[in-house]
mmCIF file of C-alpha atoms in Angstrom:
data_model
loop_
_atom_site.group_PDB
_atom_site.id
_atom_site.type_symbol
_atom_site.label_atom_id
_atom_site.label_comp_id
_atom_site.label_asym_id
_atom_site.label_seq_id
_atom_site.Cartn_x
_atom_site.Cartn_y
_atom_site.Cartn_z
ATOM 1 C CA MET A 1 39.554 -68.320 10.735
ATOM 2 C CA ILE A 2 42.522 -67.226 9.007
ATOM 3 C CA GLY A 3 44.705 -67.665 5.638
ATOM 4 C CA LYS A 4 47.854 -67.562 4.329
ATOM 5 C CA VAL A 5 48.272 -66.995 0.813
ATOM 6 C CA LYS A 6 51.598 -67.866 -1.250
ATOM 7 C CA ILE A 7 52.719 -68.495 -5.043
ATOM 8 C CA GLY A 8 55.730 -70.891 -5.886
ATOM 9 C CA LYS A 9 57.313 -72.485 -8.662
ATOM 10 C CA ASN A 10 57.819 -75.711 -7.572
ATOM 11 C CA PHE A 11 54.941 -78.467 -7.223
ATOM 12 C CA GLY A 12 56.886 -81.164 -6.401
ATOM 13 C CA GLY A 13 58.598 -79.286 -3.336
ATOM 14 C CA CYS A 14 55.122 -78.002 -1.706
ATOM 15 C CA ILE A 15 53.213 -81.128 -2.380
ATOM 16 C CA ARG A 16 56.127 -83.487 -0.392
ATOM 17 C CA TYR A 17 55.854 -80.165 2.350
ATOM 18 C CA ASN A 18 52.416 -81.140 2.979
ATOM 19 C CA LEU A 19 52.377 -85.326 2.474
ATOM 20 C CA GLU A 20 55.251 -86.415 3.791
ATOM 21 C CA ARG A 21 54.827 -86.314 6.994
ATOM 22 C CA GLU A 22 52.761 -89.384 9.894
ATOM 23 C CA GLN A 23 50.532 -86.651 10.622
ATOM 24 C CA ALA A 24 48.751 -85.599 7.336
ATOM 25 C CA THR A 25 45.539 -86.432 5.636
ATOM 26 C CA ILE A 26 44.075 -85.748 2.250
ATOM 27 C CA LEU A 27 40.865 -84.745 2.836
ATOM 28 C CA TYR A 28 39.991 -83.831 -1.409
ATOM 29 C CA ALA A 29 41.077 -83.474 -4.433
ATOM 30 C CA ASN A 30 40.163 -82.715 -8.210
ATOM 31 C CA GLY A 31 41.346 -83.405 -10.741
ATOM 32 C CA ILE A 32 44.336 -85.270 -9.897
ATOM 33 C CA ARG A 33 45.248 -88.796 -8.561
ATOM 34 C CA THR A 34 45.872 -89.272 -4.796
ATOM 35 C CA ASP A 35 47.170 -93.278 -5.056
ATOM 36 C CA SER A 36 50.559 -91.546 -4.893
ATOM 37 C CA ILE A 37 52.770 -88.131 -4.393
ATOM 38 C CA GLY A 38 54.692 -88.903 -7.785
ATOM 39 C CA HIS A 39 50.655 -88.938 -9.731
ATOM 40 C CA ILE A 40 49.578 -86.045 -7.819
ATOM 41 C CA ILE A 41 52.666 -84.560 -8.682
ATOM 42 C CA ASP A 42 53.054 -85.585 -12.187
ATOM 43 C CA ASP A 43 49.129 -84.513 -12.351
ATOM 44 C CA PHE A 44 49.881 -80.798 -11.536
ATOM 45 C CA ASN A 45 52.726 -81.106 -13.633
ATOM 46 C CA MET A 46 50.897 -82.153 -16.665
ATOM 47 C CA GLN A 47 48.233 -79.407 -16.589
ATOM 48 C CA ARG A 48 50.904 -76.297 -15.867
ATOM 49 C CA LYS A 49 52.776 -77.300 -19.175
ATOM 50 C CA MET A 50 49.198 -76.194 -21.032
ATOM 51 C CA ASN A 51 50.196 -72.620 -19.781
ATOM 52 C CA SER A 52 54.332 -72.916 -19.758
ATOM 53 C CA GLU A 53 55.233 -68.758 -19.693
ATOM 54 C CA LEU A 54 53.958 -68.929 -16.222
ATOM 55 C CA GLY A 55 56.801 -69.300 -14.030
ATOM 56 C CA GLN A 56 54.554 -69.253 -10.392
ATOM 57 C CA ALA A 57 52.331 -71.936 -11.174
ATOM 58 C CA VAL A 58 51.706 -72.884 -7.502
ATOM 59 C CA GLY A 59 49.313 -71.645 -5.438
ATOM 60 C CA HIS A 60 49.445 -72.420 -1.559
ATOM 61 C CA ILE A 61 47.145 -71.963 0.976
ATOM 62 C CA VAL A 62 47.027 -72.359 4.939
ATOM 63 C CA LEU A 63 43.636 -72.025 6.288
ATOM 64 C CA SER A 64 43.637 -71.940 10.540
ATOM 65 C CA TRP A 65 41.203 -71.648 13.091
ATOM 66 C CA SER A 66 41.391 -71.153 16.609
ATOM 67 C CA ALA A 67 41.761 -74.174 19.235
ATOM 68 C CA LYS A 68 38.843 -72.525 20.829
ATOM 69 C CA ASP A 69 36.961 -74.078 17.636
ATOM 70 C CA LYS A 70 38.423 -77.425 17.649
ATOM 71 C CA ASP A 71 35.235 -79.280 18.699
ATOM 72 C CA LYS A 72 33.071 -77.832 16.005
ATOM 73 C CA LEU A 73 35.655 -78.745 13.080
ATOM 74 C CA THR A 74 35.650 -82.161 11.607
ATOM 75 C CA PRO A 75 37.543 -82.941 8.226
ATOM 76 C CA ALA A 76 33.789 -82.674 6.487
ATOM 77 C CA ILE A 77 33.136 -79.239 7.712
ATOM 78 C CA MET A 78 36.859 -78.255 7.023
ATOM 79 C CA THR A 79 36.242 -79.535 3.098
ATOM 80 C CA GLU A 80 33.158 -77.345 2.811
ATOM 81 C CA HIS A 81 34.810 -74.586 4.184
ATOM 82 C CA ALA A 82 37.790 -74.735 1.868
ATOM 83 C CA GLN A 83 35.758 -75.275 -0.921
ATOM 84 C CA GLU A 84 33.661 -72.217 0.098
ATOM 85 C CA TYR A 85 36.615 -70.229 0.082
ATOM 86 C CA LEU A 86 37.936 -70.903 -2.593
ATOM 87 C CA TYR A 87 35.192 -70.084 -4.604
ATOM 88 C CA LYS A 88 34.737 -66.182 -2.877
ATOM 89 C CA MET A 89 38.415 -66.660 -3.829
ATOM 90 C CA LYS A 90 37.681 -66.913 -7.251
ATOM 91 C CA ILE A 91 39.692 -70.288 -7.638
ATOM 92 C CA THR A 92 37.835 -72.177 -9.672
ATOM 93 C CA ASP A 93 37.552 -74.660 -12.682
ATOM 94 C CA THR A 94 41.685 -75.775 -11.812
ATOM 95 C CA GLN A 95 43.001 -78.658 -10.017
ATOM 96 C CA CYS A 96 43.475 -78.594 -6.337
ATOM 97 C CA LEU A 97 44.127 -80.653 -3.148
ATOM 98 C CA VAL A 98 43.466 -80.322 0.149
ATOM 99 C CA VAL A 99 45.357 -82.089 2.745
ATOM 100 C CA GLN A 100 45.266 -81.732 6.853
ATOM 101 C CA HIS A 101 47.872 -81.708 9.722
ATOM 102 C CA HIS A 102 47.420 -82.620 12.700
ATOM 103 C CA ASP A 103 50.856 -81.196 14.399
ATOM 104 C CA ARG A 104 49.696 -78.166 16.403
ATOM 105 C CA GLU A 105 47.272 -77.428 19.062
ATOM 106 C CA HIS A 106 44.765 -75.283 16.524
ATOM 107 C CA PRO A 107 42.976 -77.221 13.904
ATOM 108 C CA HIS A 108 44.549 -75.847 10.229
ATOM 109 C CA ILE A 109 44.461 -77.024 6.237
ATOM 110 C CA HIS A 110 46.672 -76.807 3.652
ATOM 111 C CA ILE A 111 45.554 -75.886 -0.191
ATOM 112 C CA VAL A 112 47.292 -76.336 -3.351
ATOM 113 C CA TYR A 113 45.882 -75.640 -6.638
ATOM 114 C CA ASN A 114 47.461 -75.009 -10.206
ATOM 115 C CA ARG A 115 47.387 -71.360 -10.989
ATOM 116 C CA VAL A 116 46.906 -72.977 -14.998
ATOM 117 C CA ASN A 117 43.144 -73.947 -14.825
ATOM 118 C CA ASN A 118 41.461 -76.034 -16.773
ATOM 119 C CA ASP A 119 41.032 -73.945 -20.029
ATOM 120 C CA ALA A 120 44.667 -73.091 -19.755
ATOM 121 C CA LYS A 121 44.034 -69.858 -18.925
ATOM 122 C CA THR A 122 46.238 -68.390 -15.637
ATOM 123 C CA ILE A 123 44.427 -67.563 -12.498
ATOM 124 C CA SER A 124 45.343 -64.355 -10.821
ATOM 125 C CA ASP A 125 46.639 -63.230 -7.868
ATOM 126 C CA GLN A 126 46.359 -59.671 -8.065
ATOM 127 C CA TYR A 127 44.946 -58.382 -4.756
ATOM 128 C CA GLN A 128 44.680 -62.077 -3.349
ATOM 129 C CA ARG A 129 46.018 -61.259 -0.133
ATOM 130 C CA LYS A 130 43.563 -58.756 0.303
ATOM 131 C CA ARG A 131 40.378 -60.396 -0.776
ATOM 132 C CA ASN A 132 41.778 -63.443 1.660
ATOM 133 C CA VAL A 133 41.637 -61.186 4.586
ATOM 134 C CA GLU A 134 38.172 -60.173 3.693
ATOM 135 C CA VAL A 135 36.535 -63.669 2.864
ATOM 136 C CA CYS A 136 38.392 -65.114 5.875
ATOM 137 C CA LYS A 137 36.621 -62.491 8.230
ATOM 138 C CA GLN A 138 33.221 -63.513 6.418
ATOM 139 C CA LEU A 139 33.269 -66.976 6.714
ATOM 140 C CA THR A 140 34.550 -66.747 10.552
ATOM 141 C CA LEU A 141 31.278 -64.554 10.891
ATOM 142 C CA LYS A 142 29.087 -66.744 9.050
ATOM 143 C CA HIS A 143 30.071 -69.657 10.933
ATOM 144 C CA GLY A 144 30.610 -68.244 14.086
ATOM 145 C CA TYR A 145 34.084 -69.204 14.772
ATOM 146 C CA TYR A 146 36.237 -67.604 17.204
ATOM 147 C CA MET A 147 37.654 -64.026 16.863
ATOM 148 C CA ALA A 148 39.920 -62.438 18.558
ATOM 149 C CA LYS A 149 39.873 -58.734 19.777
ATOM 150 C CA GLY A 150 42.409 -56.639 17.708
ATOM 151 C CA LYS A 151 46.409 -57.809 16.611
ATOM 152 C CA ALA A 152 47.012 -57.923 20.359
ATOM 153 C CA HIS A 153 45.740 -61.837 20.398
ATOM 154 C CA VAL A 154 47.585 -62.787 17.444
ATOM 155 C CA ASN A 155 50.533 -65.536 18.320
ATOM 156 C CA ARG A 156 53.747 -63.756 16.398
ATOM 157 C CA GLN A 157 55.808 -66.733 16.797
ATOM 158 C CA GLN A 158 53.972 -68.416 13.825
ATOM 159 C CA LEU A 159 53.892 -65.296 11.394
ATOM 160 C CA THR A 160 56.102 -66.093 8.488
ATOM 161 C CA GLY A 161 57.010 -63.163 5.648
ATOM 162 C CA ALA A 162 55.344 -60.827 4.903
ATOM 163 C CA ASP A 163 52.660 -61.186 7.716
ATOM 164 C CA LYS A 164 55.183 -61.515 10.258
ATOM 165 C CA THR A 165 56.795 -58.587 8.974
ATOM 166 C CA LYS A 166 53.045 -56.875 9.138
ATOM 167 C CA TYR A 167 52.843 -57.624 12.655
ATOM 168 C CA GLU A 168 56.559 -56.426 14.020
ATOM 169 C CA LEU A 169 55.814 -52.680 11.861
ATOM 170 C CA TYR A 170 52.486 -53.033 13.723
ATOM 171 C CA ASP A 171 53.839 -53.381 17.492
ATOM 172 C CA ILE A 172 57.049 -51.118 16.843
ATOM 173 C CA ILE A 173 54.641 -47.895 15.129
ATOM 174 C CA LYS A 174 51.769 -48.214 17.938
ATOM 175 C CA GLY A 175 54.286 -48.123 20.193
ATOM 176 C CA THR A 176 56.381 -44.996 19.352
ATOM 177 C CA VAL A 177 53.009 -42.598 17.885
ATOM 178 C CA MET A 178 52.177 -42.854 21.355
ATOM 179 C CA GLN A 179 55.798 -41.437 22.624
ATOM 180 C CA SER A 180 55.875 -38.602 19.910
ATOM 181 C CA LYS A 181 54.528 -35.025 20.410
ATOM 182 C CA ASN A 182 55.643 -34.392 16.648
ATOM 183 C CA TRP A 183 56.112 -35.543 13.168
ATOM 184 C CA LYS A 184 59.834 -34.941 13.474
ATOM 185 C CA GLU A 185 60.466 -36.868 16.896
ATOM 186 C CA PHE A 186 57.894 -39.411 15.056
ATOM 187 C CA GLU A 187 60.284 -40.254 12.329
ATOM 188 C CA SER A 188 63.563 -40.149 14.328
ATOM 189 C CA LEU A 189 62.007 -42.261 17.088
ATOM 190 C CA LEU A 190 60.983 -45.050 13.427
ATOM 191 C CA LYS A 191 64.630 -44.626 11.989
ATOM 192 C CA GLN A 192 66.281 -45.750 15.426
ATOM 193 C CA GLN A 193 64.340 -48.903 14.921
ATOM 194 C CA GLY A 194 65.283 -49.124 11.411
ATOM 195 C CA ILE A 195 62.354 -48.328 10.206
ATOM 196 C CA GLY A 196 61.746 -45.650 7.412
ATOM 197 C CA LEU A 197 58.156 -43.480 6.228
ATOM 198 C CA GLN A 198 57.281 -42.152 2.726
ATOM 199 C CA TYR A 199 54.708 -39.101 2.726
ATOM 200 C CA LYS A 200 52.246 -39.313 -0.439
ATOM 201 C CA TYR A 201 51.067 -35.858 -1.435
ATOM 202 C CA ARG A 202 47.634 -34.820 -3.054
ATOM 203 C CA SER A 203 48.805 -34.153 -6.983
ATOM 204 C CA GLY A 204 50.625 -30.572 -7.441
ATOM 205 C CA THR A 205 50.271 -29.949 -3.650
ATOM 206 C CA THR A 206 52.518 -30.256 -0.453
ATOM 207 C CA GLU A 207 49.118 -31.486 1.078
ATOM 208 C CA ILE A 208 49.799 -35.283 2.328
ATOM 209 C CA GLN A 209 47.184 -37.918 1.616
ATOM 210 C CA GLY A 210 48.642 -40.805 2.674
ATOM 211 C CA ILE A 211 51.870 -42.365 3.983
ATOM 212 C CA SER A 212 54.129 -45.600 4.104
ATOM 213 C CA PHE A 213 56.575 -47.367 5.770
ATOM 214 C CA CYS A 214 59.323 -49.406 5.073
ATOM 215 C CA LYS A 215 62.055 -52.201 7.079
ATOM 216 C CA GLY A 216 64.282 -53.713 5.171
ATOM 217 C CA ASP A 217 62.804 -54.772 1.241
ATOM 218 C CA SER A 218 59.558 -54.790 2.317
ATOM 219 C CA LYS A 219 57.301 -51.806 2.096
ATOM 220 C CA PHE A 220 53.460 -51.267 3.451
ATOM 221 C CA LYS A 221 51.067 -48.183 3.513
ATOM 222 C CA GLY A 222 50.089 -47.498 7.201
ATOM 223 C CA SER A 223 45.987 -48.339 6.014
ATOM 224 C CA GLU A 224 47.442 -51.866 4.781
ATOM 225 C CA ILE A 225 48.857 -52.618 8.237
ATOM 226 C CA ASP A 226 46.306 -51.555 10.594
ATOM 227 C CA ARG A 227 43.224 -49.184 9.712
ATOM 228 C CA ASN A 228 44.469 -47.589 12.707
ATOM 229 C CA LEU A 229 47.666 -46.488 10.924
ATOM 230 C CA SER A 230 46.574 -44.044 8.101
ATOM 231 C CA TYR A 231 48.347 -40.847 7.914
ATOM 232 C CA SER A 232 44.675 -38.979 9.743
ATOM 233 C CA LYS A 233 44.665 -41.484 12.538
ATOM 234 C CA LEU A 234 48.363 -41.266 13.328
ATOM 235 C CA ASN A 235 48.052 -37.001 12.954
ATOM 236 C CA LEU A 236 44.985 -37.264 15.327
ATOM 237 C CA GLN A 237 47.204 -39.163 17.933
ATOM 238 C CA ILE A 238 50.141 -37.149 17.634
ATOM 239 C CA GLU A 239 48.235 -33.982 18.226
ATOM 240 C CA LEU A 240 46.820 -35.522 21.398
ATOM 241 C CA ASN A 241 49.830 -35.867 22.654
ATOM 242 C CA HIS A 242 51.083 -32.404 21.958
ATOM 243 C CA HIS A 243 47.956 -31.208 23.575
ATOM 244 C CA GLN A 244 48.219 -32.757 26.557
ATOM 245 C CA GLU A 245 52.021 -32.147 27.045
ATOM 246 C CA LYS A 246 51.066 -28.677 26.539
ATOM 247 C CA ALA A 247 48.270 -28.573 28.828
ATOM 248 C CA GLY A 248 50.421 -31.092 31.536
ATOM 249 C CA LYS A 249 53.199 -28.301 31.326
ATOM 250 C CA GLN A 250 50.562 -25.599 31.847
ATOM 251 C CA LYS A 251 49.019 -27.464 35.275
ATOM 252 C CA ILE A 252 52.636 -27.369 36.689
ATOM 253 C CA GLU A 253 53.398 -23.784 35.731
ATOM 254 C CA THR A 254 50.460 -22.914 36.697
ATOM 255 C CA HIS A 255 50.814 -24.823 40.239
ATOM 256 C CA ALA A 256 54.420 -23.675 40.438
ATOM 257 C CA GLU A 257 53.091 -19.776 40.869
ATOM 258 C CA GLU A 258 50.697 -20.390 43.661
ATOM 259 C CA THR A 259 53.063 -21.959 45.615
ATOM 260 C CA ALA A 260 55.379 -19.183 45.072
ATOM 261 C CA GLU A 261 53.167 -16.901 46.236
ATOM 262 C CA HIS A 262 52.122 -18.904 49.366
ATOM 263 C CA ASN A 263 55.736 -20.585 50.267
ATOM 264 C CA PRO A 264 58.915 -17.753 49.965
ATOM 265 C CA THR A 265 61.229 -20.223 49.936
ATOM 266 C CA SER A 266 60.013 -21.395 46.341
ATOM 267 C CA GLN A 267 62.076 -18.418 45.423
ATOM 268 C CA THR A 268 64.907 -20.385 45.053
ATOM 269 C CA ILE A 269 62.897 -23.145 42.590
ATOM 270 C CA ASN A 270 61.728 -20.060 40.270
ATOM 271 C CA ILE A 271 64.915 -18.210 40.305
ATOM 272 C CA ILE A 272 66.454 -21.919 38.712
ATOM 273 C CA SER A 273 63.406 -22.348 36.434
ATOM 274 C CA ASP A 274 64.772 -18.584 34.894
ATOM 275 C CA LEU A 275 67.899 -19.715 34.608
ATOM 276 C CA VAL A 276 67.133 -22.765 32.655
ATOM 277 C CA GLN A 277 64.555 -20.657 30.168
ATOM 278 C CA SER A 278 67.340 -17.428 29.861
ATOM 279 C CA SER A 279 70.343 -16.961 27.667
ATOM 280 C CA SER A 280 72.687 -15.985 30.292
ATOM 281 C CA TYR A 281 72.778 -15.332 34.265
ATOM 282 C CA GLU A 282 72.425 -11.953 34.321
ATOM 283 C CA GLU A 283 69.143 -12.081 32.447
ATOM 284 C CA ALA A 284 67.432 -14.390 34.186
ATOM 285 C CA VAL A 285 68.071 -12.797 37.749
ATOM 286 C CA ASP A 286 67.060 -9.579 36.250
ATOM 287 C CA SER A 287 64.028 -11.384 35.245
ATOM 288 C CA HIS A 288 63.058 -12.978 38.326
ATOM 289 C CA PHE A 289 63.338 -9.764 40.459
ATOM 290 C CA LEU A 290 61.134 -7.631 37.765
ATOM 291 C CA LYS A 291 58.619 -10.056 38.552
ATOM 292 C CA ARG A 292 58.522 -9.995 42.316
ATOM 293 C CA LYS A 293 58.859 -5.705 41.827
ATOM 294 C CA LYS A 294 55.393 -6.198 39.769
ATOM 295 C CA LYS A 295 54.301 -8.516 42.256
ATOM 296 C CA THR A 296 55.061 -6.290 45.182
ATOM 297 C CA HIS A 297 53.541 -3.001 42.857
ATOM 298 C CA HIS A 298 50.450 -4.806 42.542
ATOM 299 C CA ILE A 299 49.662 -5.916 46.106
ATOM 300 C CA SER A 300 50.260 -2.187 47.428
#
């Protein structure tokens, strides 16, 4: 079970979007008439006038389940879950409408609620997206619904808005960090893909505490995108990449030296290697033959 949280200004547009389609069924309503779309819109707008200063009074949430849970869900069960979800989200004492859509393979419902509650007070949207993730996880585990193993199983094509951007960032950052041997390389590779990063420092020091990623007008903390994209975990992965590369080079050099001792023809390869790593041809040749001289003296 996952939820998408939105807020808006226009009850008319939101209600028509949800109800002006053949495959839409009203499951539950509180504080509004449901005999016509016009009455639903009028009732929502009547209450919002009690707090006319609130511009974005429209709350809109989509709750979706996996297609694997289809046989477990009925209109009554989805209505119960919608009410339980709203209670845990602290969306209470206000008008709401629950609508089921049947246009997708997976079961899903739309919840429209008034952010101006019955006492003319505003229902806060602060930390709502974070709370939504926690509540959906709680209900999924409580009722035994299917939970995908990690972000790799999420259908990207169905994502919109901030969720879509987060998953785009996740995919790019996860792939890029596996290729990076240091932070400079990591930053450069991300920049090539249109992603910037910002560090958060401990107050008054140069110690890095956290990291954020930017794409277009969107900015998210690494841990907000995924807990494995926090600064500390990214740093561990980059250090691991660096040590693995270093160990690989040492293994190759050791193998080359052992081969040289048993295969004279490898001397040519050693000369080329010295040339590549030296600032001049003379330095490379001198270095190579000094090595030979030392080895011959040691053997004798």
